[in-house]
Short mmCIF file of C-alpha atoms and ligand atoms in Angstrom, two decimals:
data_model
loop_
_atom_site.label_atom_id
_atom_site.label_comp_id
_atom_site.label_asym_id
_atom_site.label_seq_id
_atom_site.Cartn_x
_atom_site.Cartn_y
_atom_site.Cartn_z
CA UNK W 1 76.13 119.04 100.42
CA UNK W 2 73.15 116.62 100.09
CA UNK W 3 73.64 113.17 100.60
CA UNK W 4 73.55 112.17 96.94
CA UNK W 5 76.67 114.04 96.34
CA UNK W 6 78.46 112.20 98.93
CA UNK W 7 81.29 110.06 97.24
CA UNK W 8 84.64 108.95 97.80
CA UNK W 9 87.52 108.39 95.50
CA UNK W 10 90.00 105.72 96.70
CA UNK W 11 93.02 104.40 95.02
CA UNK W 12 96.00 102.34 96.39
CA UNK W 13 99.78 102.47 95.20
CA UNK W 14 102.38 100.85 97.07
CA UNK W 15 106.04 100.53 96.47
CA UNK W 16 108.78 100.70 98.78
CA UNK W 17 111.91 101.29 96.88
CA UNK W 18 115.22 100.08 97.79
CA UNK W 19 117.80 102.09 96.05
CA UNK W 20 120.31 98.97 96.73
CA UNK W 21 118.09 96.36 95.54
CA UNK W 22 119.50 94.14 92.78
CA UNK W 23 115.95 93.41 91.76
CA UNK W 24 114.66 95.86 89.02
CA UNK W 25 111.17 97.19 88.82
CA UNK W 26 108.82 97.84 85.82
CA UNK W 27 105.20 98.40 85.21
CA UNK W 28 104.59 94.41 84.92
CA UNK W 29 106.19 93.99 88.32
CA UNK W 30 103.02 95.59 89.86
CA UNK W 31 100.08 93.57 90.77
CA UNK W 32 97.45 95.90 89.43
CA UNK W 33 93.63 95.28 90.01
CA UNK W 34 91.57 97.84 88.10
CA UNK W 35 88.00 98.20 89.38
CA UNK W 36 85.30 97.32 86.68
CA UNK W 37 82.90 99.87 88.48
CA UNK W 38 81.47 100.90 91.88
CA UNK W 39 80.61 97.41 92.84
CA UNK W 40 82.53 95.83 95.56
CA UNK W 41 86.08 95.43 96.71
CA UNK W 42 87.58 92.31 95.72
CA UNK W 43 87.63 89.41 98.46
CA UNK W 44 90.10 87.34 96.62
CA UNK W 45 93.02 89.87 97.14
CA UNK W 46 94.83 91.25 100.10
CA UNK W 47 93.58 94.89 99.75
CA UNK W 48 94.39 95.83 103.27
CA UNK W 49 93.28 99.40 104.11
CA UNK W 50 92.04 99.98 100.72
CA UNK W 51 89.48 97.26 100.94
CA UNK W 52 88.57 98.16 104.73
CA UNK W 53 87.93 101.91 103.72
CA UNK W 54 85.55 100.53 100.75
CA UNK W 55 83.55 98.15 102.79
CA UNK W 56 83.24 100.71 105.68
CA UNK W 57 81.70 102.95 102.93
CA UNK W 58 79.36 100.37 101.78
CA UNK W 59 78.15 99.98 105.23
CA UNK W 60 77.49 103.46 105.90
CA UNK W 61 75.83 104.16 102.36
CA UNK W 62 78.40 106.48 100.96
CA UNK W 63 79.07 105.76 97.37
CA UNK W 64 82.85 104.99 96.33
CA UNK W 65 84.34 105.56 93.00
CA UNK W 66 87.15 103.10 92.69
CA UNK W 67 90.63 103.70 91.17
CA UNK W 68 93.25 101.01 90.93
CA UNK W 69 94.90 98.85 93.52
CA UNK W 70 98.53 98.60 92.77
CA UNK W 71 101.23 96.81 94.83
CA UNK W 72 104.89 95.61 94.02
CA UNK W 73 107.32 93.90 96.46
CA UNK W 74 110.14 96.36 97.25
CA UNK W 75 112.90 96.65 94.67
CA UNK W 76 114.69 99.06 92.73
CA UNK W 77 113.03 102.40 91.15
CA UNK W 78 110.98 102.14 88.18
CA UNK W 79 111.66 104.18 85.01
CA UNK W 80 110.37 107.75 84.83
CA UNK W 81 107.96 106.75 81.88
CA UNK W 82 106.67 103.67 83.96
CA UNK W 83 106.05 106.29 86.82
CA UNK W 84 104.33 108.61 84.51
CA UNK W 85 102.06 105.74 83.38
CA UNK W 86 101.06 104.73 86.85
CA UNK W 87 100.40 108.42 87.72
CA UNK W 88 98.32 108.93 84.62
CA UNK W 89 96.29 106.07 85.26
CA UNK W 90 95.37 107.20 88.53
CA UNK W 91 94.26 110.48 87.51
CA UNK W 92 92.07 108.93 84.92
CA UNK W 93 90.61 106.98 87.18
CA UNK W 94 89.93 110.10 89.38
CA UNK W 95 88.61 112.10 86.30
CA UNK W 96 86.11 109.27 85.51
CA UNK W 97 85.08 109.16 89.08
CA UNK W 98 83.33 112.68 88.43
CA UNK W 99 82.56 114.91 91.35
CA UNK W 100 83.73 113.57 94.70
CA UNK W 101 83.67 115.13 98.04
CA UNK W 102 86.61 113.13 99.60
CA UNK W 103 89.56 111.05 98.48
CA UNK W 104 91.33 108.30 100.30
CA UNK W 105 94.29 106.98 99.14
CA UNK W 106 96.67 104.14 100.45
CA UNK W 107 100.29 105.08 99.68
CA UNK W 108 103.73 103.94 100.84
CA UNK W 109 105.47 107.01 101.57
CA UNK W 110 108.92 105.57 100.50
CA UNK W 111 108.36 105.09 96.66
CA UNK W 112 110.79 106.79 94.00
CA UNK W 113 111.24 106.34 90.43
CA UNK W 114 114.33 107.12 88.43
CA UNK W 115 114.52 111.06 88.67
CA UNK W 116 111.60 111.40 91.13
CA UNK W 117 112.47 111.36 94.96
CA UNK W 118 109.20 111.81 95.97
CA UNK W 119 106.76 109.98 94.22
CA UNK W 120 103.77 110.29 96.65
CA UNK W 121 104.13 114.15 96.81
CA UNK W 122 103.94 114.17 93.07
CA UNK W 123 101.08 112.10 93.05
CA UNK W 124 99.35 113.97 95.76
CA UNK W 125 100.36 117.27 94.06
CA UNK W 126 98.41 116.17 90.72
CA UNK W 127 95.38 114.76 92.67
CA UNK W 128 95.00 118.09 94.47
CA UNK W 129 95.26 119.98 91.27
CA UNK W 130 92.23 117.82 90.13
CA UNK W 131 90.23 118.03 92.87
CA UNK W 132 90.81 121.51 93.92
CA UNK W 133 91.68 122.86 97.33
CA UNK W 134 87.98 122.26 99.24
CA UNK W 135 87.91 118.37 98.87
CA UNK W 136 89.52 116.80 101.71
CA UNK W 137 92.29 114.06 100.99
CA UNK W 138 93.38 111.55 103.69
CA UNK W 139 96.30 109.23 103.16
CA UNK W 140 97.27 106.30 104.86
CA UNK W 141 101.18 105.60 104.94
CA UNK W 142 103.39 102.82 105.63
CA UNK W 143 105.16 103.41 108.91
CA UNK W 144 108.56 103.37 106.84
CA UNK W 145 107.37 106.35 105.00
CA UNK W 146 109.94 109.01 104.37
CA UNK W 147 107.46 112.04 104.87
CA UNK W 148 108.04 115.18 102.61
CA UNK W 149 106.92 118.71 102.90
CA UNK W 150 105.19 118.39 99.68
CA UNK W 151 103.12 115.37 100.92
CA UNK W 152 102.33 117.48 103.81
CA UNK W 153 101.16 120.53 102.07
CA UNK W 154 98.98 118.75 99.87
CA UNK W 155 97.03 116.18 102.12
CA UNK W 156 94.62 117.27 104.82
CA UNK W 157 95.21 114.00 106.91
CA UNK W 158 98.51 112.03 106.45
CA UNK W 159 98.12 109.03 108.65
CA UNK W 160 100.68 106.06 109.07
CA UNK W 161 100.22 102.82 110.60
CA UNK W 162 101.44 102.52 114.35
CA UNK W 163 102.24 98.99 114.19
CA UNK W 164 105.69 97.34 112.81
CA UNK W 165 104.59 94.41 112.08
CA UNK W 166 101.86 96.62 110.45
CA UNK W 167 98.79 94.87 111.87
CA UNK W 168 96.68 98.24 112.27
CA UNK W 169 96.31 99.12 108.65
CA UNK W 170 92.25 98.13 109.11
CA UNK W 171 92.11 99.95 112.19
CA UNK W 172 93.94 103.17 110.75
CA UNK W 173 91.66 103.13 107.53
CA UNK W 174 88.59 103.43 109.74
CA UNK W 175 90.26 106.22 111.31
CA UNK W 176 90.59 107.97 107.94
CA UNK W 177 87.10 107.10 106.96
CA UNK W 178 85.88 108.77 110.22
CA UNK W 179 88.07 111.92 109.67
CA UNK W 180 87.08 112.58 106.38
CA UNK W 181 83.49 111.85 107.30
CA UNK W 182 83.60 114.34 110.19
CA UNK W 183 85.39 116.83 107.73
CA UNK W 184 82.57 116.80 105.38
CA UNK W 185 79.63 116.43 107.70
CA UNK W 186 80.66 118.90 110.48
CA UNK W 187 83.81 121.06 109.02
CA UNK W 188 86.95 119.63 111.03
CA UNK W 189 89.65 122.29 110.59
CA UNK W 190 92.92 120.04 110.34
CA UNK W 191 96.21 121.70 111.33
CA UNK W 192 99.19 119.52 110.88
CA UNK W 193 102.71 119.78 112.68
CA UNK W 194 105.58 117.77 111.84
CA UNK W 195 108.96 117.13 113.15
CA UNK W 196 111.93 115.43 111.52
CA UNK W 197 114.44 113.16 113.06
CA UNK W 198 118.08 112.19 111.81
CA UNK W 199 117.01 108.64 112.57
CA UNK W 200 116.16 105.81 110.36
CA UNK W 201 116.12 101.90 110.98
CA UNK W 202 113.91 98.97 111.86
CA UNK W 203 112.32 99.39 115.25
CA UNK W 204 109.86 96.79 115.73
CA UNK W 205 106.88 98.01 118.06
CA UNK W 206 106.31 94.50 119.43
CA UNK W 207 109.17 95.10 121.44
CA UNK W 208 109.92 97.61 124.41
CA UNK W 209 110.71 100.56 124.50
CA UNK W 210 108.76 101.14 121.22
CA UNK W 211 105.74 99.15 122.53
CA UNK W 212 105.05 101.87 125.13
CA UNK W 213 105.84 104.69 122.49
CA UNK W 214 102.98 103.40 120.37
CA UNK W 215 100.57 102.95 123.46
CA UNK W 216 101.38 106.67 124.45
CA UNK W 217 100.49 107.70 120.90
CA UNK W 218 97.19 106.13 121.22
CA UNK W 219 96.60 107.82 124.44
CA UNK W 220 97.39 111.18 122.99
CA UNK W 221 95.21 110.68 119.88
CA UNK W 222 92.13 110.00 122.45
CA UNK W 223 92.85 113.67 123.95
CA UNK W 224 90.11 115.94 122.81
CA UNK W 225 91.15 118.46 119.90
CA UNK W 226 93.56 115.81 118.60
CA UNK W 227 92.67 114.20 115.37
CA UNK W 228 95.47 112.00 114.66
CA UNK W 229 99.18 111.42 115.47
CA UNK W 230 101.78 109.07 113.61
CA UNK W 231 105.50 108.38 113.80
CA UNK W 232 106.98 107.52 110.53
CA UNK W 233 110.30 105.47 111.09
CA UNK W 234 111.72 106.35 107.52
CA UNK W 235 113.22 103.93 105.34
CA UNK W 236 116.88 103.41 105.52
CA UNK W 237 117.46 101.98 101.93
CA UNK W 238 115.94 104.99 100.37
CA UNK W 239 118.95 107.01 99.43
CA UNK W 240 117.08 110.33 99.14
CA UNK W 241 117.30 113.65 100.90
CA UNK W 242 114.06 113.36 102.74
CA UNK W 243 114.79 110.01 104.01
CA UNK W 244 114.51 109.94 108.06
CA UNK W 245 111.80 109.89 110.69
CA UNK W 246 108.82 111.99 110.85
CA UNK W 247 106.44 112.68 113.72
CA UNK W 248 103.20 113.99 112.61
CA UNK W 249 100.50 115.64 114.90
CA UNK W 250 97.15 116.94 113.57
CA UNK W 251 94.72 118.93 116.02
CA UNK W 252 91.52 120.48 115.05
CA UNK W 253 92.19 123.79 114.37
CA UNK W 254 95.19 124.32 117.01
CA UNK W 255 98.35 124.94 115.46
CA UNK W 256 100.37 125.63 119.05
CA UNK W 257 98.90 122.35 120.46
CA UNK W 258 100.01 120.43 117.22
CA UNK W 259 103.41 121.86 117.24
CA UNK W 260 103.93 121.18 121.05
CA UNK W 261 102.60 117.54 120.42
CA UNK W 262 104.96 116.83 117.71
CA UNK W 263 107.75 117.89 119.43
CA UNK W 264 106.79 115.98 122.64
CA UNK W 265 106.37 112.77 120.69
CA UNK W 266 109.73 113.41 118.69
CA UNK W 267 111.50 113.74 121.74
CA UNK W 268 109.84 110.49 123.05
CA UNK W 269 110.53 108.59 119.83
CA UNK W 270 114.32 109.53 119.70
CA UNK W 271 114.58 107.59 123.06
CA UNK W 272 112.42 104.78 121.90
CA UNK W 273 114.03 104.00 118.99
CA UNK W 274 116.72 101.82 120.43
CA UNK W 275 118.64 100.07 117.60
CA UNK W 276 118.30 96.24 117.30
CA UNK W 277 121.58 94.42 118.54
CA UNK W 278 123.82 92.95 115.83
CA UNK W 279 122.15 89.82 114.53
CA UNK W 280 124.36 86.38 114.47
CA UNK W 281 126.34 85.32 111.56
CA UNK W 282 124.78 82.32 109.79
CA UNK W 283 127.04 79.64 111.49
CA UNK W 284 126.24 80.96 114.86
CA UNK W 285 122.60 81.62 114.39
CA UNK W 286 122.07 77.68 113.36
CA UNK W 287 124.11 76.48 116.15
CA UNK W 288 122.54 78.66 118.90
CA UNK W 289 118.86 77.78 117.23
CA UNK W 290 119.54 74.06 117.86
CA UNK W 291 120.64 74.73 121.50
CA UNK W 292 117.39 76.97 122.29
CA UNK W 293 115.44 74.35 120.51
CA UNK W 294 116.64 71.70 122.75
CA UNK W 295 116.38 73.80 125.88
CA UNK W 296 112.68 74.69 125.04
CA UNK W 297 111.10 71.85 123.35
CA UNK W 298 109.76 74.58 120.71
CA UNK W 299 111.11 75.59 117.51
CA UNK W 300 113.73 78.28 117.29
CA UNK W 301 112.66 80.86 114.46
CA UNK W 302 115.71 82.46 112.51
CA UNK W 303 114.96 85.78 110.88
CA UNK W 304 116.93 85.85 107.62
CA UNK W 305 116.49 89.36 108.01
CA UNK W 306 118.83 90.86 105.43
CA UNK W 307 117.62 88.55 102.66
CA UNK W 308 114.32 90.09 103.12
CA UNK W 309 112.16 90.30 99.78
CA UNK W 310 109.82 92.70 101.75
CA UNK W 311 112.60 95.08 102.14
CA UNK W 312 113.93 94.78 98.37
CA UNK W 313 116.32 91.68 98.86
CA UNK W 314 116.33 89.07 96.27
CA UNK W 315 115.13 86.22 98.54
CA UNK W 316 117.47 83.82 97.18
CA UNK W 317 120.50 83.91 99.23
CA UNK W 318 121.91 80.51 100.47
CA UNK W 319 124.11 81.59 103.70
CA UNK W 320 121.49 79.91 106.06
CA UNK W 321 120.59 77.16 103.87
CA UNK W 322 123.88 76.05 103.57
CA UNK W 323 124.71 76.08 107.39
CA UNK W 324 121.35 74.25 107.86
CA UNK W 325 122.32 71.30 105.66
CA UNK W 326 125.77 71.37 106.99
CA UNK W 327 124.42 70.95 110.57
CA UNK W 328 123.56 67.36 109.48
CA UNK W 329 120.27 67.83 112.07
CA UNK W 330 116.89 66.77 111.12
CA UNK W 331 113.49 68.97 111.77
CA UNK W 332 115.04 72.04 110.04
CA UNK W 333 113.06 74.25 107.64
CA UNK W 334 113.49 77.18 105.38
CA UNK W 335 111.19 79.62 103.39
CA UNK W 336 111.35 80.68 100.88
CA UNK W 337 113.96 80.80 98.41
CA UNK W 338 113.18 82.65 95.30
CA UNK W 339 114.31 80.32 92.30
CA UNK W 340 111.94 80.26 89.32
CA UNK W 341 114.07 77.79 87.61
CA UNK W 342 114.28 75.33 90.54
CA UNK W 343 110.66 75.46 90.84
CA UNK W 344 110.32 74.48 87.37
CA UNK W 345 112.42 71.65 87.31
CA UNK W 346 110.71 70.57 90.61
CA UNK W 347 107.33 70.67 88.75
CA UNK W 348 108.60 69.07 85.62
CA UNK W 349 110.20 66.25 87.67
CA UNK W 350 107.05 65.79 89.95
CA UNK W 351 106.50 64.87 93.42
CA UNK W 352 108.40 61.67 94.70
CA UNK W 353 111.33 62.50 92.16
CA UNK W 354 114.99 63.08 93.19
CA UNK W 355 117.09 65.45 91.09
CA UNK W 356 120.24 67.22 91.19
CA UNK W 357 119.69 71.23 91.43
CA UNK W 358 121.77 74.20 91.41
CA UNK W 359 119.55 76.04 94.22
CA UNK W 360 119.39 79.82 94.99
CA UNK W 361 122.32 82.12 94.95
CA UNK W 362 121.98 83.42 91.53
CA UNK W 363 120.89 87.30 91.79
CA UNK W 364 124.13 88.52 92.85
CA UNK W 365 126.99 88.49 95.31
CA UNK W 366 124.70 89.25 98.30
CA UNK W 367 122.69 86.18 97.62
CA UNK W 368 125.95 83.94 98.19
CA UNK W 369 127.02 81.14 95.93
CA UNK W 370 124.14 78.51 94.55
CA UNK W 371 124.13 75.27 96.16
CA UNK W 372 124.66 72.20 94.35
CA UNK W 373 122.33 69.60 95.68
CA UNK W 374 120.42 66.54 95.37
CA UNK W 375 116.70 67.02 96.35
CA UNK W 376 113.75 64.95 96.95
CA UNK W 377 110.47 66.62 95.60
CA UNK W 378 107.96 66.24 98.37
CA UNK W 379 105.25 68.52 97.06
CA UNK W 380 104.64 70.72 94.18
CA UNK W 381 101.82 73.32 94.04
CA UNK W 382 100.51 76.36 92.21
CA UNK W 383 97.90 77.57 94.52
CA UNK W 384 99.40 78.01 97.93
CA UNK W 385 98.86 81.29 99.44
CA UNK W 386 99.72 83.34 102.74
CA UNK W 387 98.25 86.34 104.63
CA UNK W 388 99.97 89.40 104.97
CA UNK W 389 101.07 89.95 108.68
CA UNK W 390 99.33 86.25 109.22
CA UNK W 391 96.09 87.98 109.28
CA UNK W 392 92.90 86.59 107.98
CA UNK W 393 92.41 84.66 104.83
CA UNK W 394 95.38 83.79 102.95
CA UNK W 395 95.18 85.79 99.73
CA UNK W 396 98.84 86.52 98.53
CA UNK W 397 99.68 84.02 96.01
CA UNK W 398 103.15 82.48 96.30
CA UNK W 399 103.25 81.61 92.77
CA UNK W 400 104.66 78.09 91.76
CA UNK W 401 106.11 76.31 94.74
CA UNK W 402 107.94 73.21 95.63
CA UNK W 403 109.10 71.70 99.03
CA UNK W 404 112.35 69.90 98.46
CA UNK W 405 113.95 67.57 101.20
CA UNK W 406 117.96 67.95 101.33
CA UNK W 407 119.00 65.57 104.12
CA UNK W 408 117.14 66.92 107.34
CA UNK W 409 116.13 70.31 105.88
CA UNK W 410 112.58 70.91 104.25
CA UNK W 411 113.01 74.10 102.06
CA UNK W 412 110.21 75.84 100.09
CA UNK W 413 111.16 77.43 96.89
CA UNK W 414 108.84 79.44 94.90
CA UNK W 415 108.19 81.84 92.07
CA UNK W 416 106.70 84.89 93.06
CA UNK W 417 109.45 86.70 95.16
CA UNK W 418 107.97 87.88 98.62
CA UNK W 419 108.72 87.61 102.45
CA UNK W 420 107.17 84.96 104.57
CA UNK W 421 104.37 86.42 107.05
CA UNK W 422 102.36 83.43 107.63
CA UNK W 423 102.98 79.97 109.02
CA UNK W 424 100.58 79.00 106.30
CA UNK W 425 103.71 79.02 103.88
CA UNK W 426 104.71 75.79 105.68
CA UNK W 427 101.57 74.09 106.48
CA UNK W 428 100.42 74.65 102.68
CA UNK W 429 103.22 72.24 102.02
CA UNK W 430 102.55 69.54 104.57
CA UNK W 431 105.06 71.04 107.27
CA UNK W 432 104.12 71.93 110.74
CA UNK W 433 106.38 74.57 111.85
CA UNK W 434 105.51 74.04 115.37
CA UNK W 435 106.94 70.43 115.27
CA UNK W 436 110.33 71.51 113.66
CA UNK W 437 113.36 72.38 115.64
CA UNK W 438 114.38 75.31 113.40
CA UNK W 439 112.34 77.55 111.18
CA UNK W 440 114.20 79.91 109.03
CA UNK W 441 112.06 82.78 107.47
CA UNK W 442 113.06 85.41 104.91
CA UNK W 443 111.69 88.48 106.71
CA UNK W 444 113.05 91.37 109.02
CA UNK W 445 110.05 91.73 111.51
CA UNK W 446 106.48 91.12 109.87
CA UNK W 447 106.74 87.41 110.36
CA UNK W 448 106.48 88.28 114.22
CA UNK W 449 102.97 88.26 114.12
CA UNK W 450 102.49 84.78 112.86
CA UNK W 451 105.61 82.96 114.51
CA UNK W 452 106.02 84.49 117.76
CA UNK W 453 103.40 82.48 119.17
CA UNK W 454 104.77 79.00 118.11
CA UNK W 455 108.81 79.96 118.71
CA UNK W 456 110.77 79.13 121.86
CA UNK W 457 113.18 81.60 120.69
CA UNK W 458 113.50 84.28 117.91
CA UNK W 459 117.12 84.61 116.35
CA UNK W 460 118.15 87.45 114.23
CA UNK W 461 120.68 86.46 111.51
CA UNK W 462 123.02 88.95 109.60
CA UNK W 463 123.94 87.92 106.41
CA UNK W 464 125.32 90.38 103.59
CA UNK W 465 121.59 90.62 101.92
CA UNK W 466 120.31 93.65 100.53
CA UNK W 467 118.41 94.67 103.71
CA UNK W 468 121.33 94.86 105.77
CA UNK W 469 121.33 97.47 108.62
CA UNK W 470 125.22 97.38 108.02
CA UNK W 471 125.96 101.13 106.54
CA UNK W 472 129.66 99.84 105.68
CA UNK W 473 127.93 97.56 102.96
CA UNK W 474 125.89 100.54 101.62
CA UNK W 475 127.22 103.10 99.29
CA UNK W 476 124.99 106.19 100.54
CA UNK W 477 125.18 109.12 98.42
CA UNK W 478 122.39 111.11 99.11
CA UNK W 479 121.21 110.49 102.46
CA UNK W 480 121.28 113.41 105.13
CA UNK W 481 124.22 112.77 107.37
CA UNK W 482 124.99 112.40 110.05
CA UNK W 483 122.29 109.80 110.50
CA UNK W 484 121.66 107.80 113.56
CA UNK W 485 122.43 105.26 113.96
CA UNK W 486 124.47 105.09 110.71
CA UNK W 487 126.54 107.55 112.17
CA UNK W 488 127.69 106.74 115.89
CA UNK W 489 126.94 109.56 118.11
CA UNK W 490 124.61 111.66 115.97
CA UNK W 491 122.55 113.97 118.07
CA UNK W 492 118.65 112.75 117.72
CA UNK W 493 117.74 116.44 117.56
CA UNK W 494 114.09 117.05 116.20
CA UNK W 495 113.76 119.78 113.41
CA UNK W 496 110.38 120.95 113.06
CA UNK W 497 109.10 120.83 109.32
CA UNK W 498 106.38 123.36 109.66
CA UNK W 499 102.87 123.72 110.49
CA UNK W 500 100.53 122.79 107.64
CA UNK W 501 96.80 123.73 106.82
CA UNK W 502 94.76 124.26 104.17
CA UNK W 503 91.88 125.74 105.97
CA UNK W 504 91.79 129.61 105.97
ZN1 ZN C 1 106.91 99.08 106.45
#
């Protein structure tokens, strides 16, 4: 193909669907950036892998036909009609792109809609039907993807980020760029082997033994003939038959090697996926955090991991805030309580005002009871931002925000539900988290990249939130059972999903 025909179609659709989330989802829940033309990627948005791929293409002189970039905070499934609208808009973008010689999609891998368990599989089948069998498709997934046979059949290159926190989206996007480029220029012959494991859960890659597993994946990927390897951990709040961990190995034309690599990596993953210990209950978490802060002279960071909006929780639970206030201690801070009404009241009252507020605890029983407090409004803003994984410029809009002081506790409330990634959530409101005694963040793992450097200790707290890892709180109906570690003693036996190749 002559250089003038070299053109990539790129698009992004990211929604981690939590079937137990109390937060409903519709089209307006998605932030959709629609490109005006070929131009350049938007610099005001955190476009992660989508922007990285696009900028690399610009550097290399590859034409890009951009489709939309759509993201949504994790929440309940969208309706069938809204899913159809999202799919059809991407297909319309693709049709407008005209002739393309490669496709790069940035998808989550654990998106469901009402009546559709495998959104990504359906989407890939539709994109494949449009571009035909010869155009290579690379997909970058979230590490928490539930990989399906359909996804494996339709894509040439299925990659997931290797890190949790997902700090390597940019690096993986560049790998996808190179694979597609080599495919088009020199005829790579990708063969994918995939192996399923009956394992789900949260396994941060910053901690051993998962840290060494990721280093091993990187070593394997450097071997001659190996194009890519990934380990998707699966999403335990997707109550679907394809939920679970999947290991993927892609070789250049060698199915036997792909299979043996995938099995070897799956066996290693099964040993490395060690469940985190049970978190402390809120009263113990606060007590322990204060003790550690006194001992280390540094802040203790408490992860309110079960009320993590980044996994589909409401983000307005009050269990920890109640304990912070009850402790009577000073130098405590918490972010963020999602409470648009409290934010609105604080903005109307203005900085410096004192007002009685009924705070948080509004979405449902897993949010706890609302707190009736008298708060001082310290700061109000409508332009505060953070960066995903605390990487680069802060481009995630927090919505309208307020810093409220209740006794010795400074709490950030906001109007756009999201987890805390970045210490700039605090500094944007005049709080230096490094000089606090206790810092509470509503996040499970992604906060670690930004907060581990300042923390004297990190303490996991277990509350009844919607991102719980306690299976007794979740009414699973369709998850394959037995599943480790939900069903204790489940054998972690790998099952091959098959070998997939589009090259004849
Ligand atoms: Zn994830």
